[in-house]
Amino acid sequence: MKIAIAKEKELGELRVAQVPNTVSCLVKQGFEVWVEAGAGVGAGYNDAAYETAGAKVIADPALLWGEADILLKVNPPTKRDGYSEIDWLKPGATLISFLNPLGDPTLTQQLAQRGVTALSMELIPRTTRAQSMDALSSQANIAGYKAVLLAAASLPQIFPMMTTAAGTIPPAKVLVLGAGVAGLQAIATARRLGALVEAFDIRPTVKEEVQSVGAKFIEINLEEDTTAEGGYAKQVSGDTQALIRQGLSPYITKADVVITTAQVPGKPAPLLISEETVTQMKPGSVIVDMAAESGGNCACSEAGKNITYKNVTIISPTNLPGTVPANTSQMYAKNLLNLVKYLAKDGQLQLNFEDDITSSACVTHAGEIRNERVKEALLVISH
Ligand code: NAD
């Protein structure tokens, strides 16, 4: 079976789906591995490193996609410059990648029409058994770290307390909103840099985790149940949202840095910082809105831009994992390797739809869309 690793065509994307280390594991598993020329350069690996690992380097992307039995990628296939990567795939091939199936269900539809079996890395279940394949977590972890570095670099003060002959500098106050994987790493990173850290999450169960990484947990009394099935956050009512914004406002206006990471899977990001609260923040304070791409946690953020609003710097990155491509590629490559090894029997992929990891992640197979939420999202678009 031939596994192909495509070069990412998305502007600014430096990650790659497999690194030489994981390629040699695939080769040892009996797979033939093809890598598109230049695919790993952004992450620090030249073509020769892949060849040493046992891969064949292919210059023609149409040939690589067309011959692949399994194609591994970071971002969804692109359609531009007069070609569609999906149309290069042969019917029956398997594509494993982030596919944004709920945000862009038409892409999933195209994959089904092409007869491609597609597994979406966003849909790997967040369970202990699937932890080694959980790419959302591996990428969010590094993103949480990087968000703090971006804030520190933009803040007109340092993070740690410093006692010097010229006086004592107080520590910076950092507030983290949303304490999932990215938020917990942001807390730990800000603490390591010496900041005083407070955090809030709508799920009260994360209080202990927040405290274990060194932050004070902010409690806001909410009557509505905020946790959905599987321990995820729920999309709460407008009234509860308003209560949260009101409760957070005094903490936000005291903070030097606010890192926001709050998301509800498949829904727009909750609004946690109103424009009015931004105007009450200290001049020079910094917001990093990690949820900007899904609508933003701050009313003033603009996805993909760094802006200054009423003397507050608002940074709204859209691909933080892509800014640390060496590490995020290593981790993503390992997630994919673990998934391929999990699915493969005797050198062939064998999909068992009774298995929760396979049935959750597989969005198209044998010409059909298999995921009910994607089908619903398509219905919404067509009406
Ligand atoms: P995420 O990126 O979807 O969301 C980030 C955080 O925002 C979450 O902690 C969420 O509770 C919070 N949030 C949502 N709405 C909010 C609001 N209005 N105000 C404040 N905070 C809000 O989260 P994630 O890091 O991807 O984790 C999602 C879930 O998956 C969590 O339940 C986590 O414990 C679980 N998880 C499990 C495993 C595992 O078992 N292996 C691994 C990773 C994550």
XYZ file of C-alpha atoms and ligand atoms in Angstrom:
427
model
C 0.000 0.000 0.000
C 1.248 3.426 -0.945
C 1.090 6.235 1.611
C 1.612 9.728 0.167
C 2.507 12.888 2.053
C 1.383 16.007 0.235
C 2.935 19.432 0.487
C 0.580 21.909 2.152
C -0.544 24.543 -0.362
C -2.345 26.846 2.075
C -0.697 30.256 2.305
C 1.668 30.445 5.300
C 1.220 26.794 6.304
C 4.633 25.393 7.231
C 3.566 22.123 8.844
C 3.890 18.720 7.211
C 1.856 15.577 7.903
C 4.828 13.199 8.351
C 8.404 13.786 9.502
C 11.335 11.508 8.612
C 11.132 9.646 11.955
C 7.508 8.664 11.457
C 8.137 7.875 7.785
C 10.702 5.253 8.772
C 8.110 3.717 11.133
C 5.604 3.518 8.253
C 8.253 1.911 6.031
C 8.974 -0.640 8.796
C 5.233 -1.385 8.895
C 5.493 -2.447 5.239
C 4.080 0.681 3.549
C 5.633 2.271 0.488
C 5.955 6.004 1.278
C 5.941 8.842 -1.249
C 6.624 12.453 -0.245
C 5.964 15.512 -2.383
C 9.184 17.419 -3.085
C 9.722 20.222 -0.571
C 6.866 19.042 1.687
C 8.928 19.133 4.886
C 11.110 22.190 4.281
C 8.923 24.568 6.327
C 9.160 22.231 9.319
C 12.930 21.804 8.990
C 13.257 18.616 6.906
C 14.720 18.525 3.413
C 13.907 15.909 0.783
C 17.135 14.019 1.483
C 16.041 13.385 5.094
C 12.862 11.707 3.817
C 14.854 9.645 1.315
C 17.172 8.491 4.111
C 14.053 7.473 6.059
C 13.011 5.262 3.135
C 10.594 7.483 1.212
C 10.514 8.263 -2.503
C 10.410 11.996 -3.303
C 7.893 12.920 -6.031
C 7.983 16.280 -7.810
C 4.602 16.042 -9.585
C 1.710 16.571 -7.120
C -0.902 15.147 -9.534
C 1.099 11.910 -9.745
C 1.532 11.729 -5.958
C -2.175 12.304 -5.236
C -3.307 10.059 -8.090
C -1.215 7.052 -7.044
C -1.878 7.315 -3.295
C -3.807 4.567 -1.520
C -3.632 6.661 1.661
C -2.971 10.393 1.495
C -1.859 12.196 4.651
C -2.259 15.953 5.028
C -2.542 18.726 7.599
C -5.131 21.010 5.964
C -8.138 20.133 3.809
C -7.457 19.664 0.070
C -7.343 22.920 -1.852
C -9.117 23.968 -5.012
C -7.347 26.760 -6.820
C -5.178 27.700 -9.793
C -7.389 25.647 -12.081
C -7.030 22.307 -10.290
C -8.776 20.526 -7.483
C -6.664 18.234 -5.333
C -9.733 16.086 -4.603
C -10.119 15.318 -8.328
C -6.584 13.923 -8.356
C -7.489 11.250 -5.795
C -8.524 7.870 -7.149
C -11.912 6.528 -6.037
C -11.359 4.162 -3.117
C -8.328 6.084 -1.819
C -8.222 7.143 1.846
C -7.566 10.734 2.892
C -6.605 11.487 6.508
C -6.350 15.175 7.431
C -7.984 18.032 9.285
C -11.061 18.470 7.060
C -13.211 21.033 8.898
C -16.267 18.875 8.111
C -18.735 20.958 10.137
C -17.379 24.334 8.987
C -17.138 23.309 5.297
C -19.509 20.363 4.771
C -19.475 20.831 0.977
C -15.881 19.604 0.921
C -17.002 16.411 2.659
C -19.748 16.090 0.046
C -17.161 16.377 -2.761
C -15.051 13.676 -1.098
C -18.072 11.358 -0.907
C -18.923 12.049 -4.566
C -15.334 11.221 -5.524
C -15.644 7.874 -3.685
C -12.880 8.753 -1.241
C -12.786 7.359 2.285
C -12.034 10.385 4.451
C -11.049 10.486 8.111
C -11.193 13.850 9.799
C -8.638 14.473 12.543
C -11.022 16.938 14.250
C -13.396 14.040 14.903
C -11.026 11.675 16.700
C -12.849 11.114 20.013
C -11.388 12.943 23.045
C -11.077 9.711 25.030
C -8.181 8.150 26.896
C -8.033 5.287 24.348
C -7.666 7.745 21.455
C -5.296 10.127 23.249
C -2.243 9.193 21.149
C -4.191 10.156 17.983
C -5.737 13.345 19.381
C -4.367 16.000 17.033
C -6.677 18.739 18.326
C -4.941 18.392 21.685
C -1.394 18.109 20.353
C -1.806 21.264 18.264
C -3.766 23.231 20.903
C -1.085 22.510 23.472
C 1.653 24.222 21.434
C -0.769 27.007 20.396
C -1.470 27.815 24.059
C 2.256 28.168 24.681
C 2.784 30.384 21.622
C -0.160 32.664 22.503
C 1.566 33.611 25.753
C 4.832 34.370 23.946
C 2.992 36.639 21.493
C 1.364 38.476 24.394
C 4.666 38.800 26.270
C 6.372 40.228 23.195
C 3.654 42.883 22.734
C 3.228 43.880 26.374
C 5.118 47.034 27.391
C 6.219 45.326 30.613
C 7.905 42.085 31.647
C 6.069 39.109 33.187
C 8.091 38.311 36.354
C 8.446 40.277 39.546
C 11.949 41.711 39.686
C 13.638 43.259 42.685
C 16.488 45.537 41.654
C 18.461 48.473 43.072
C 16.280 50.707 40.906
C 13.102 49.421 42.548
C 10.768 46.458 42.448
C 8.839 45.575 39.327
C 5.508 43.878 40.112
C 4.557 40.725 38.159
C 2.245 41.009 35.165
C -1.356 39.888 35.669
C -2.519 37.332 33.113
C -6.105 36.170 32.729
C -6.881 33.000 30.771
C -10.464 32.442 29.598
C -11.277 28.850 28.679
C -9.180 26.200 30.395
C -9.155 23.336 27.902
C -5.912 22.029 26.415
C -4.727 25.411 25.049
C -5.843 27.361 28.126
C -4.103 25.044 30.592
C -0.855 25.262 28.594
C -1.230 29.068 28.445
C -1.613 29.169 32.236
C 1.439 26.960 32.778
C 3.526 29.008 30.316
C 2.541 32.370 31.845
C 3.347 30.981 35.306
C 6.758 29.756 34.125
C 7.460 33.306 32.871
C 6.607 34.625 36.346
C 3.145 36.151 35.845
C 0.273 36.045 38.338
C -2.433 34.042 36.606
C -6.203 33.842 36.985
C -8.473 31.677 34.860
C -12.120 30.983 34.142
C -13.897 28.171 32.366
C -17.603 27.566 31.998
C -17.087 23.936 33.085
C -16.678 24.050 36.872
C -14.963 20.634 36.819
C -11.725 22.168 35.494
C -11.162 24.160 38.711
C -8.727 21.571 40.096
C -6.776 21.375 36.816
C -6.494 25.184 36.746
C -5.204 25.240 40.309
C -2.777 22.384 39.632
C -1.003 24.473 36.961
C -0.741 27.451 39.301
C -3.671 29.783 38.568
C -6.504 31.100 40.692
C -9.885 29.862 39.427
C -12.573 32.536 39.017
C -16.016 31.315 40.054
C -19.175 32.804 38.545
C -22.496 31.493 39.808
C -24.540 30.270 36.858
C -27.897 28.570 37.187
C -27.811 26.911 33.778
C -26.100 23.532 33.349
C -22.980 24.325 31.314
C -21.593 20.871 30.535
C -22.804 18.752 27.613
C -22.464 15.025 26.952
C -18.881 13.775 27.058
C -17.752 16.586 29.356
C -17.682 19.269 26.617
C -18.898 22.818 27.195
C -22.458 23.544 26.104
C -23.624 26.514 24.068
C -25.422 28.408 26.828
C -28.323 30.874 26.590
C -27.859 34.566 25.807
C -28.728 35.447 29.417
C -26.048 33.146 30.823
C -23.552 34.533 28.303
C -24.363 38.069 29.477
C -23.914 37.007 33.125
C -20.476 35.558 32.280
C -19.393 38.749 30.478
C -20.555 40.844 33.404
C -18.838 38.575 35.963
C -15.560 38.574 34.018
C -15.429 42.304 33.306
C -13.726 43.392 36.599
C -11.044 40.699 36.138
C -10.462 41.676 32.498
C -10.058 45.377 33.276
C -7.450 44.584 35.980
C -5.421 42.242 33.747
C -2.346 43.196 31.732
C -2.842 40.233 29.391
C -5.984 38.286 28.530
C -5.633 35.038 26.575
C -8.982 33.725 25.345
C -9.426 30.124 24.206
C -13.148 29.466 24.752
C -14.804 27.300 22.112
C -17.874 25.102 21.840
C -17.320 22.337 19.250
C -19.243 23.001 16.021
C -20.670 26.345 17.260
C -19.563 29.980 17.050
C -17.157 30.962 19.827
C -18.837 32.523 22.893
C -18.466 36.289 23.288
C -16.681 36.882 26.609
C -15.255 40.404 26.222
C -17.576 43.205 25.139
C -16.397 46.344 23.367
C -17.253 48.321 26.510
C -14.951 46.132 28.634
C -12.113 46.618 26.109
C -12.473 50.396 26.441
C -12.066 50.045 30.230
C -8.808 48.062 29.970
C -5.461 49.624 30.842
C -3.584 51.311 27.946
C -0.960 48.908 26.618
C -2.750 45.775 27.806
C -2.908 42.857 25.396
C -5.630 40.424 24.345
C -4.759 37.281 22.388
C -8.005 35.871 20.974
C -7.322 32.245 20.113
C -10.960 31.730 19.095
C -10.880 34.476 16.442
C -11.318 32.056 13.547
C -14.613 30.718 14.932
C -16.073 34.175 15.586
C -13.893 35.408 18.432
C -14.211 35.664 22.225
C -13.647 39.431 22.038
C -16.053 41.790 20.280
C -13.182 43.814 18.784
C -10.963 41.054 17.435
C -10.412 40.662 13.697
C -9.358 37.156 12.651
C -5.827 37.045 11.273
C -5.026 40.635 12.264
C -3.177 42.442 15.039
C -4.968 45.671 15.849
C -4.877 48.399 18.480
C -8.307 49.324 19.788
C -8.535 52.215 22.301
C -4.876 51.593 23.274
C -5.395 47.842 23.764
C -3.426 45.490 21.501
C -5.674 42.723 20.167
C -3.913 39.800 18.494
C -6.170 37.330 16.673
C -4.051 34.593 15.116
C -5.705 32.044 12.854
C -3.016 29.365 12.698
C -0.874 29.417 15.824
C 0.201 25.749 15.481
C 1.560 26.669 12.033
C 3.922 29.201 13.623
C 5.774 26.440 15.505
C 5.944 23.963 12.601
C 8.897 21.890 13.835
C 7.143 20.702 16.995
C 3.548 20.717 15.760
C 4.582 18.631 12.706
C 6.405 16.119 14.938
C 3.342 15.745 17.155
C 0.799 15.679 14.327
C 2.944 13.142 12.441
C 2.916 10.897 15.524
C -0.879 11.280 15.881
C -1.302 10.198 12.231
C 1.191 7.334 12.559
C -0.693 6.014 15.595
C -4.000 6.235 13.706
C -2.629 4.443 10.628
C -1.105 1.712 12.827
C -4.430 1.428 14.672
C -6.389 1.000 11.433
C -3.929 -1.234 9.556
C -4.000 -5.018 9.578
C -1.443 -6.946 7.486
C -0.374 -3.812 5.596
C -3.971 -2.873 4.597
C -6.381 -0.372 6.156
C -9.329 -2.258 7.623
C -12.135 -0.029 8.798
C -14.298 -1.513 11.528
C -17.311 0.754 11.904
C -18.231 -0.943 15.189
C -15.147 0.726 16.657
C -15.775 4.183 18.146
C -12.524 5.767 16.916
C -13.139 4.667 13.303
C -16.847 5.452 13.298
C -16.322 8.909 14.839
C -13.457 9.992 12.582
C -14.650 8.530 9.248
C -16.770 11.160 7.469
C -17.078 9.545 4.029
C -16.905 5.946 2.821
C -18.182 4.097 -0.258
C -19.712 7.239 -1.739
C -21.680 8.125 1.406
C -21.364 10.821 4.071
C -21.290 8.857 7.319
C -21.492 11.680 9.856
C -24.981 12.843 10.868
C -23.840 16.316 11.970
C -22.199 16.913 8.569
C -25.424 15.824 6.834
C -27.371 18.291 8.989
C -24.877 21.070 8.205
C -25.335 20.378 4.475
C -29.117 20.555 4.827
C -28.799 23.951 6.524
C -26.683 25.233 3.604
C -29.084 23.917 0.948
C -32.111 25.675 2.531
P -12.090 23.630 23.286
O -10.946 24.153 22.484
O -13.284 23.080 22.577
O -12.613 24.807 24.265
C -11.711 25.437 25.134
C -12.344 25.652 26.469
O -13.335 26.670 26.388
C -13.048 24.444 27.071
O -12.409 24.092 28.274
C -14.474 24.931 27.298
O -15.037 24.417 28.491
C -14.291 26.416 27.379
N -15.496 27.210 27.163
C -16.497 27.011 26.285
N -17.430 27.972 26.397
C -17.007 28.820 27.358
C -17.529 30.014 27.909
N -18.695 30.535 27.516
N -16.817 30.615 28.895
C -15.646 30.105 29.312
N -15.106 28.977 28.823
C -15.778 28.343 27.850
O -11.593 22.609 24.375
P -10.519 21.453 24.247
O -9.288 21.874 24.885
O -10.461 20.996 22.840
O -11.227 20.343 25.149
C -12.574 19.970 24.893
C -13.004 18.822 25.771
O -12.270 17.654 25.487
C -12.807 19.070 27.247
O -13.926 18.499 27.913
C -11.562 18.296 27.585
O -11.496 17.897 28.928
C -11.741 17.109 26.684
N -10.469 16.466 26.368
C -10.325 15.137 26.695
C -9.138 14.495 26.405
C -8.965 13.056 26.749
O -9.704 12.514 27.516
N -8.023 12.397 26.180
C -8.120 15.170 25.759
C -8.301 16.504 25.411
C -9.500 17.146 25.711
